[in-house]
Structure formats: structure tokens, C-alpha cells
């Protein structure tokens, strides 16, 4: 082997090492950039949750049914007796009970299954306001009738043809008139829901007793933890077992923060 051949091998090996070094550096840079991007995304999500939480208000207590282990679930429900128990606590300014179910919706020969919530028609305007749901067009229902309010995704994207105020749809084979369409809030559940009078929904589903959740707005200047304790005591008297959860805004934010923390850790571990 000539001296020139030896020199060519040295140059080639050096070039390959440089290439490997640059590829290693590039991989590290991409990995670090990915971690930064994912952490930034999770922090943006956390900030968005915090913003929506602040809009919802720090003056509300929510009561859920809980499954075995104390986690809110769909396998159990509250009922009218629980609602009466909450109403015995006189520190609430407004109490909203709602019933949520899935339902088959038909429009112009198309069928879809969607999320449906029933709200008390007597306080429907206040309920939409407290949930920060504003109307893009139309109005709330104010009587127990076959009137519905649509989330924007239902109106704009669910069917081939858009829905407007005045359109007729069928829910569980019963006719309803659209009287309102909501502005988007960026929450897929709210944007993809249909709202109807609670009494109408009970008749439609033959369910006169169930309550999915209860939200109570406390009076100004009230101590939320004290009211939560009072609510818990009243519910314990009404129920044979503590299959419910009374959640203050602070507790709700802590739970969301824990979930987002786990999500952030998962994202970082994926990137690394």
C-alpha cells in the first residue's frame, strides 16, 4: 500500500468521524428542540386551562357522582333527593342541575350520535351565562318545550348541510326546533353538545330522577370550604353511602394541575 493510499484512508476516516459527530450533534439539537417544544406546548395548555378556569369563576362548587374509589364517573349518578339536599344549604346564590346523555340525531336523512344536556328552562339564561356560553344567533329556551340550542360544531360540521335557527331536527325520533346556536368556546365537549329543557329531556329518555352533576354559585363573600363542608354533610344525610364528590375551584385546579403535570412528564419522556 502506497503512502498516498494511507493518506486517503486517514482523510476518509476523519471525514466519517466528522460526519458522525455532526449527526450526533444534530440529533442532540433536535432532541433538545423537541423537549422545549413539547414543554412549551404543555405549558401553553396549562395556561389555557388556567384562563378558562378563571373565566368559569372561583365562586362555584361542583357536585359529581363518584364511582368506587371516589373518582367522578358515568357509572353512577346523583338524583333529585341530592338536589334537594344541596338546596338546603342557604349559602348558594344559584344552583344548576343538569342531566347529560348521548342521543341519536337526524337531519335531512343523516344520523349522528351526540352529547345532549338538559337544563332547567326556568334558569336557562342564567345557566348559559354561568357556563360562559354566549349566543352566536338565536336565544335560550325559556319553557319546557321541544326547543334546542346547538353547539357550533353541531350546527356547522356535524351534517353535510349547516343548521340554522328555525331548522327542525329529530332527537331519538322526536322532532325539535333549533332556537339558538352558541359561539365557540374552544372546548370540544361544549362546542359539540345539544342543550334542551331538563323536563323535556326527562320525558324523552323516561328518566325522571337522575342528575348528572350539580353546580352551585355561592353568595358573595362566602367561605367556599365552609360551604363545601355544609354541602357534604347534607348529602351524607340524603345518601346511604358517600358516593359523591364535592369539589371547590381550588381542588378542581389542583386536580387539573396534577393531570397536566403527568402529561408534561409523558411528553418529555417521549421526546427523550
mmCIF file of C-alpha atoms in Angstrom, residues 62-73 76-79 82 85-86 214 228-247:
data_model
loop_
_atom_site.group_PDB
_atom_site.id
_atom_site.type_symbol
_atom_site.label_atom_id
_atom_site.label_comp_id
_atom_site.label_asym_id
_atom_site.label_seq_id
_atom_site.Cartn_x
_atom_site.Cartn_y
_atom_site.Cartn_z
ATOM 1 C CA UNK A 62 -69.488 21.344 41.752
ATOM 2 C CA UNK A 63 -71.018 18.091 42.966
ATOM 3 C CA UNK A 64 -70.374 14.903 40.998
ATOM 4 C CA UNK A 65 -71.417 11.325 41.442
ATOM 5 C CA UNK A 66 -68.406 9.142 42.165
ATOM 6 C CA UNK A 67 -67.585 5.552 41.352
ATOM 7 C CA UNK A 68 -65.863 3.165 43.793
ATOM 8 C CA UNK A 69 -62.640 4.946 44.652
ATOM 9 C CA UNK A 70 -64.046 8.442 44.676
ATOM 10 C CA UNK A 71 -63.423 9.374 41.074
ATOM 11 C CA UNK A 72 -66.234 11.087 39.170
ATOM 12 C CA UNK A 73 -67.671 8.565 36.743
ATOM 13 C CA UNK A 76 -73.307 6.250 38.943
ATOM 14 C CA UNK A 77 -75.450 9.352 39.159
ATOM 15 C CA UNK A 78 -76.930 11.852 41.537
ATOM 16 C CA UNK A 79 -80.701 12.221 41.864
ATOM 17 C CA UNK A 82 -79.391 15.012 46.248
ATOM 18 C CA UNK A 85 -80.061 18.281 49.893
ATOM 19 C CA UNK A 86 -77.850 20.833 48.138
ATOM 20 C CA UNK A 214 -74.900 19.978 40.252
ATOM 21 C CA UNK A 228 -68.417 22.632 50.706
ATOM 22 C CA UNK A 229 -68.393 21.076 54.199
ATOM 23 C CA UNK A 230 -72.053 22.017 54.743
ATOM 24 C CA UNK A 231 -72.955 20.549 51.347
ATOM 25 C CA UNK A 232 -71.099 17.338 52.126
ATOM 26 C CA UNK A 233 -72.966 16.959 55.452
ATOM 27 C CA UNK A 234 -76.364 17.471 53.797
ATOM 28 C CA UNK A 235 -75.561 14.943 51.070
ATOM 29 C CA UNK A 236 -74.402 12.387 53.642
ATOM 30 C CA UNK A 237 -77.792 12.695 55.327
ATOM 31 C CA UNK A 238 -79.543 12.160 51.980
ATOM 32 C CA UNK A 239 -77.443 9.219 50.736
ATOM 33 C CA UNK A 240 -76.819 5.797 52.235
ATOM 34 C CA UNK A 241 -73.179 5.961 51.126
ATOM 35 C CA UNK A 242 -70.673 8.675 50.265
ATOM 36 C CA UNK A 243 -70.761 8.028 46.510
ATOM 37 C CA UNK A 244 -70.321 11.672 45.607
ATOM 38 C CA UNK A 245 -67.630 14.304 45.439
ATOM 39 C CA UNK A 246 -67.982 17.975 46.388
ATOM 40 C CA UNK A 247 -65.280 19.919 44.553
#
